CSV table of C-alpha atoms in Angstrom, one decimal:
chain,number,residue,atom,x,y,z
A,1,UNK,CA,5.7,4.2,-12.5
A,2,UNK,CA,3.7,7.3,-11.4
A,3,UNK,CA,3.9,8.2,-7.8
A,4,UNK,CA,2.2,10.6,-5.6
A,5,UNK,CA,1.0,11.3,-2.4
A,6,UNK,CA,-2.2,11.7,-0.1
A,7,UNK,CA,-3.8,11.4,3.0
A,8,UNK,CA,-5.0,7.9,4.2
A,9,UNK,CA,-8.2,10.1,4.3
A,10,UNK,CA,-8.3,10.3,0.3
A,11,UNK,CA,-8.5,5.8,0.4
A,12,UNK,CA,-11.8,6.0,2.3
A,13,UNK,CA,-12.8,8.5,0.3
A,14,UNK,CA,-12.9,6.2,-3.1
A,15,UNK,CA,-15.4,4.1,-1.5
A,16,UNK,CA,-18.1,7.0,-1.7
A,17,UNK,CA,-17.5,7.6,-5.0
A,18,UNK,CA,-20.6,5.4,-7.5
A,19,UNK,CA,-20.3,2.1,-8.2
A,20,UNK,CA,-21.6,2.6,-12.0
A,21,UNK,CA,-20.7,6.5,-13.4
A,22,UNK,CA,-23.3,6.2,-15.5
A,23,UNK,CA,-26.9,5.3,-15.3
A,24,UNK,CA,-26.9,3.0,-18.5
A,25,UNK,CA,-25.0,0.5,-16.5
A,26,UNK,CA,-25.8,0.7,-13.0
A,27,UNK,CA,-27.2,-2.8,-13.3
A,28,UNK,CA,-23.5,-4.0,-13.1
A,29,UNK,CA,-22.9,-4.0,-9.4
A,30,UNK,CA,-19.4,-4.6,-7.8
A,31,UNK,CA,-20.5,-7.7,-4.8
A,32,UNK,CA,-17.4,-8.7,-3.7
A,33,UNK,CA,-16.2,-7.1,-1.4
A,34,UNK,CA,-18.7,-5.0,0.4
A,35,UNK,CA,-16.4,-2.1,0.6
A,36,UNK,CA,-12.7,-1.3,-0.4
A,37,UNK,CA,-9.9,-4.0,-0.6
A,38,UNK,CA,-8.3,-3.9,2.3
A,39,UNK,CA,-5.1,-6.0,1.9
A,40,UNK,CA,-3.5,-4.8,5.9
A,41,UNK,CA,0.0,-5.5,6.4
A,42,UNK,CA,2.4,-7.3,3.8
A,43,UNK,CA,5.7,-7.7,4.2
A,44,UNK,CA,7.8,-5.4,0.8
A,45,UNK,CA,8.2,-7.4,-1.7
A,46,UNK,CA,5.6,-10.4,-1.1
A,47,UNK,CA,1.9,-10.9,-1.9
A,48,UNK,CA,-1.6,-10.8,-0.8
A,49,UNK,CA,-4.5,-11.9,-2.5
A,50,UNK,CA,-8.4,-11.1,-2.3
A,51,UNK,CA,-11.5,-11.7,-4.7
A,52,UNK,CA,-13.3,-9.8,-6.9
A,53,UNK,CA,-16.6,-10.6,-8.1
A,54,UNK,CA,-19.2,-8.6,-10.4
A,55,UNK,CA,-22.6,-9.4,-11.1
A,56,UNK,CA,-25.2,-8.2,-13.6
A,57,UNK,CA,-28.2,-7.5,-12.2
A,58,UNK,CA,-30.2,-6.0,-15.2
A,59,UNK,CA,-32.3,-7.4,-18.2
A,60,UNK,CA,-29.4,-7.4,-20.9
A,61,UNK,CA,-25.6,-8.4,-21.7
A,62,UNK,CA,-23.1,-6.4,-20.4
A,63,UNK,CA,-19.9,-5.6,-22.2
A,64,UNK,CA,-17.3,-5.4,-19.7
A,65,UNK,CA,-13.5,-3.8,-20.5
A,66,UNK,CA,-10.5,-4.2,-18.6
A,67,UNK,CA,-10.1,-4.3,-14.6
A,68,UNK,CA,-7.1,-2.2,-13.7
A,69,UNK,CA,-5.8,-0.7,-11.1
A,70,UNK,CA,-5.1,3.1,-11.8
A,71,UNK,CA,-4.7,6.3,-9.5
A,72,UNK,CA,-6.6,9.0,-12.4
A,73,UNK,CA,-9.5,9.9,-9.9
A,74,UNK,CA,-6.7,10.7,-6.7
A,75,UNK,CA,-6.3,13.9,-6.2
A,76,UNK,CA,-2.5,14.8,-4.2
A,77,UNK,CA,-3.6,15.7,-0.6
A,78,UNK,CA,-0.6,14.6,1.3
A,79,UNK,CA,3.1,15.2,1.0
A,80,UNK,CA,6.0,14.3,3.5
A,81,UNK,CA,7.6,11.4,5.3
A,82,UNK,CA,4.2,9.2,6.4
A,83,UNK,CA,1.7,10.0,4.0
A,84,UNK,CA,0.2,7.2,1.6
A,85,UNK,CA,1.7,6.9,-1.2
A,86,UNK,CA,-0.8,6.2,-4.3
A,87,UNK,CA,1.5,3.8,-6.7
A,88,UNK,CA,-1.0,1.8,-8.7
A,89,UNK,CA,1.7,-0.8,-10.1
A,90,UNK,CA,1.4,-2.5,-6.0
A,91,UNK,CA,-1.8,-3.6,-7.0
A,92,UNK,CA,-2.6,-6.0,-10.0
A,93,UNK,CA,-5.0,-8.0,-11.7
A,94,UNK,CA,-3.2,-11.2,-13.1
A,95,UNK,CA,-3.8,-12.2,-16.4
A,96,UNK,CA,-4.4,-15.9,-15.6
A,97,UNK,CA,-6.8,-15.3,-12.4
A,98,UNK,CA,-8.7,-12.5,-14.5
A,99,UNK,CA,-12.1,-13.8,-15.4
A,100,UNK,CA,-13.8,-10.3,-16.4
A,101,UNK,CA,-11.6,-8.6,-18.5
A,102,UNK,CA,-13.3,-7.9,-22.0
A,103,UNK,CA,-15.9,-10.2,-20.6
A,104,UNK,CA,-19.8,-10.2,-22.1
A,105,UNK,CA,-21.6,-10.5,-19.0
A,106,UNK,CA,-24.8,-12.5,-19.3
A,107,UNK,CA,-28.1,-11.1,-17.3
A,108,UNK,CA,-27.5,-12.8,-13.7
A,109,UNK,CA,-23.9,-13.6,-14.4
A,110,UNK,CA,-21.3,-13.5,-11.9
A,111,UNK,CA,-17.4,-12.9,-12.9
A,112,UNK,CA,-14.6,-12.9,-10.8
A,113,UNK,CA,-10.7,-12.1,-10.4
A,114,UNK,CA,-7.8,-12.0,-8.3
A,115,UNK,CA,-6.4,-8.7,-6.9
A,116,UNK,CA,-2.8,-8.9,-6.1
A,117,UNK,CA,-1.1,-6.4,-3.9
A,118,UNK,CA,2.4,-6.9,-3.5
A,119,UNK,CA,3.9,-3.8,-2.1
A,120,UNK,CA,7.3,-2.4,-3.6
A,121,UNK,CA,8.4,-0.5,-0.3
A,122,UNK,CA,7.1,0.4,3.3
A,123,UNK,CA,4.1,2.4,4.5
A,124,UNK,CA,0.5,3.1,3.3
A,125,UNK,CA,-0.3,2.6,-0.2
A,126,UNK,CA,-3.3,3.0,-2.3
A,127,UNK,CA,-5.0,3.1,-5.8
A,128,UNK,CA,-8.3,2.4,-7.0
A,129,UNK,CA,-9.8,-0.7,-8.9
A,130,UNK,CA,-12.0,0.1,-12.0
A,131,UNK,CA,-13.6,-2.3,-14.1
A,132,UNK,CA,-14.5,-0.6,-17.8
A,133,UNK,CA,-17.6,-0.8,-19.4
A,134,UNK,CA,-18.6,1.2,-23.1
A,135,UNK,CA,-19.3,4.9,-23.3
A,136,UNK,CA,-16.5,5.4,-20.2
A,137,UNK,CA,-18.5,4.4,-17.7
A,138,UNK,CA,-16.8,2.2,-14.7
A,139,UNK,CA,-17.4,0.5,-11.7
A,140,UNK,CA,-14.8,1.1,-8.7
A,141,UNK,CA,-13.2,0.3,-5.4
A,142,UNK,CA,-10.7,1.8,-3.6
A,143,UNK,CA,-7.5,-0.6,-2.8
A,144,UNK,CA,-5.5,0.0,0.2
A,145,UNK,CA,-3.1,-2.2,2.2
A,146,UNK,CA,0.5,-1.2,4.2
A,147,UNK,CA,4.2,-2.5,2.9
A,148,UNK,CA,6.0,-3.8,6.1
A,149,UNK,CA,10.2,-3.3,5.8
A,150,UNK,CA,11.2,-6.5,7.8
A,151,UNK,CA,13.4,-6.6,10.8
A,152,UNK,CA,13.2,-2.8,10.7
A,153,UNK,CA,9.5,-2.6,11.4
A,154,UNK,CA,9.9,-5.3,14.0
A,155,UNK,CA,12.9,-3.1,15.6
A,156,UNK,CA,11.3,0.2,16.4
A,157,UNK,CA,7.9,-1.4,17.3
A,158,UNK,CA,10.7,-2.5,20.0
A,159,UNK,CA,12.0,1.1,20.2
A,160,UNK,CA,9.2,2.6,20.6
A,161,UNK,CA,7.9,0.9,23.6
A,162,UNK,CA,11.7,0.4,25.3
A,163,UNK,CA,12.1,4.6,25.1
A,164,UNK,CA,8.7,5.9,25.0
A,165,UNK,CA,9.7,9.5,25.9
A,166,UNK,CA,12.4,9.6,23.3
A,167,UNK,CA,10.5,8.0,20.1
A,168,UNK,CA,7.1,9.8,20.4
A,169,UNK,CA,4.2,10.3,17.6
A,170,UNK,CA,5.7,8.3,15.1
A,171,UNK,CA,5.1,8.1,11.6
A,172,UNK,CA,4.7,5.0,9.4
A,173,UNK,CA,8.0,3.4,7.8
A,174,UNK,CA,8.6,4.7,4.3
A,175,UNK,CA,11.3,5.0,1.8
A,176,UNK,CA,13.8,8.2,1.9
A,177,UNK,CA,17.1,7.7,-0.3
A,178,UNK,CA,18.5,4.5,0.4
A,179,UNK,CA,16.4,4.1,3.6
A,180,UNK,CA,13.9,2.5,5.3
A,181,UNK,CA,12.4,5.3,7.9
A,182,UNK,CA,10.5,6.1,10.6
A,183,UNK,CA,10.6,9.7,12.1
A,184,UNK,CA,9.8,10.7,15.7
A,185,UNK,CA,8.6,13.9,17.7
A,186,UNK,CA,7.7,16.3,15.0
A,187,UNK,CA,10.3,15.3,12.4
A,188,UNK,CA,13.0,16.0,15.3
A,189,UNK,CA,14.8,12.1,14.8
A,190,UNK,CA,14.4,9.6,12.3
A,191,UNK,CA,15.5,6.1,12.8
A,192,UNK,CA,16.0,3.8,9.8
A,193,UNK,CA,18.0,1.0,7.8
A,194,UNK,CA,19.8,1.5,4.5
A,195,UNK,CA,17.4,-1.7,3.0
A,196,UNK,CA,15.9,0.8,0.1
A,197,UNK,CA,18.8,-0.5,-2.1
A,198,UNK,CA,21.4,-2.9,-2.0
A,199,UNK,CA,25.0,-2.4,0.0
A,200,UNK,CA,28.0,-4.2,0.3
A,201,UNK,CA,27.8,-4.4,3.7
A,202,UNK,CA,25.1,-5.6,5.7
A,203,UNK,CA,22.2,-3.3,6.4
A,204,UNK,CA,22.9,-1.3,9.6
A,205,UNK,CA,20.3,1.4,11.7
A,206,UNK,CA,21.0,4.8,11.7
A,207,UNK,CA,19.5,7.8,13.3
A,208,UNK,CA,19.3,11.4,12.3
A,209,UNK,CA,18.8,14.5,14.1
A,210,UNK,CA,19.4,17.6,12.2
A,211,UNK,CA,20.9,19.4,15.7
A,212,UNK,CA,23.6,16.4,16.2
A,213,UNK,CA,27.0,16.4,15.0
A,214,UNK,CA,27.5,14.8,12.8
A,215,UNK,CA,23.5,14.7,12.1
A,216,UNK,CA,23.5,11.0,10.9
A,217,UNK,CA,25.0,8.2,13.1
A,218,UNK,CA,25.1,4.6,12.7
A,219,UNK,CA,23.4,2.6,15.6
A,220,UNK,CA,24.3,-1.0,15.2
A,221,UNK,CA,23.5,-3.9,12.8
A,222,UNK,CA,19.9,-4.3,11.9
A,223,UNK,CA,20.3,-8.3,12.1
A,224,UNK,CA,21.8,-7.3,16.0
A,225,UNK,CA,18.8,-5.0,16.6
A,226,UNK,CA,17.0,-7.5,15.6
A,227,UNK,CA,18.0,-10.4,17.6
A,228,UNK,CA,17.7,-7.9,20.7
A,229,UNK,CA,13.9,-7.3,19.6
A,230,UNK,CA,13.2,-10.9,19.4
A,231,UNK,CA,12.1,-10.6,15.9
A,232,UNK,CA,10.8,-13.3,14.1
């Protein structure tokens, strides 16, 4: 799995790009949706679903290729805790819901498919839907949507707003190591659960600061934390 990062910036950006690359086959026309796939918040490790439709709007057949999702026209803008992160394999087109695939699309035809995103970890994510037609020309999307790391997200929503002079300009919740984090006040403290990978304990909240000593300090149990919060 190829990762890399950019600026939420970059996911608006797909949207701009044509919907048919080359002139041949701009009578093949992306109409559902509008605009980008916009999945918004999914808890890690469950699904979301949305529809995609393309029509033919010309004279003649169309013969369609795959629809995948793939991260070739993103270009690295972003690096450090908070960026997007562009991981294509959080987005999928399931075989059984994919009704355009390798398709011959008849003049006037609608097709459609499922776009999955199920997100493998915390934060922004992104990649970019093409659907393949001959002589490499594509139509495209841009596919967005944020992974949600439940309690945790839950407990510094509650952090923030019970120290708000402590936990200032945060950054969204990603993965470092074997956490889940969220860092504060220019990078000064980062709060987060070890929930990236398993432990034989249960998961606990730690904070960093670089100045402390010792720089990383267990907090409390998240499942504590959590019942203080009044998470769901």
């Amino acid at each position: 799995m190829t990762r890399t990062l950019f600026s939420r910036n970059s996911l608006a950006a797909l949207g701009a790009i044509c919907l048919a690359c080359l002139p041949a086959h701009a009578q093949v026309e992306i109409i559902e949706p509008v605009g980008d796939f916009q999945f918004g918040k999914v808890a890690v490790h469950s699904s979301a679903t949305q529809t995609l439709r393309v029509a033919n709007r010309g004279p003649s057949p169309v013969q369609l290729g795959k629809v995948i999702s793939s991260i070739a026209a993103v270009s690295p803008l972003c690096t450090g805790i908070g960026c997007a992160m562009v991981i294509a394999s959080d987005f999928t087109i399931p075989p059984e819901s994919d009704g355009c695939s390798n398709t011959l699309l008849q003049p006037g035809a609608v097709c459609s498919a499922l776009v999955r995103f199920v997100p493998s970890g915390p934060g922004s994510r992104g990649s970019q839907l093409n659907v393949f037609m001959p002589n490499a020309a594509y139509a495209l999307r841009g596919l967005g949507g944020t992974g949600v790391s439940q309690p945790l997200d839950c407990v510094l929503d509650w952090a923030e707003k019970t120290f708000p002079q402590l936990l200032t300009a945060p950054t969204m919740t990603s993965t470092a190591s074997a956490f889940h984090v969220r860092c504060y006040a220019q990078g000064a403290i980062c709060v987060g659960a070890d929930t990236a990978v398993p432990t034989p304990d249960q998961p606990s909240v730690y904070a960093y600061q670089a100045q402390a000593n010792p720089p990383l300090q267990r907090l409390d149990y998240l499942s504590s934390l959590s019942r203080l919060a009044q998470c769901q």
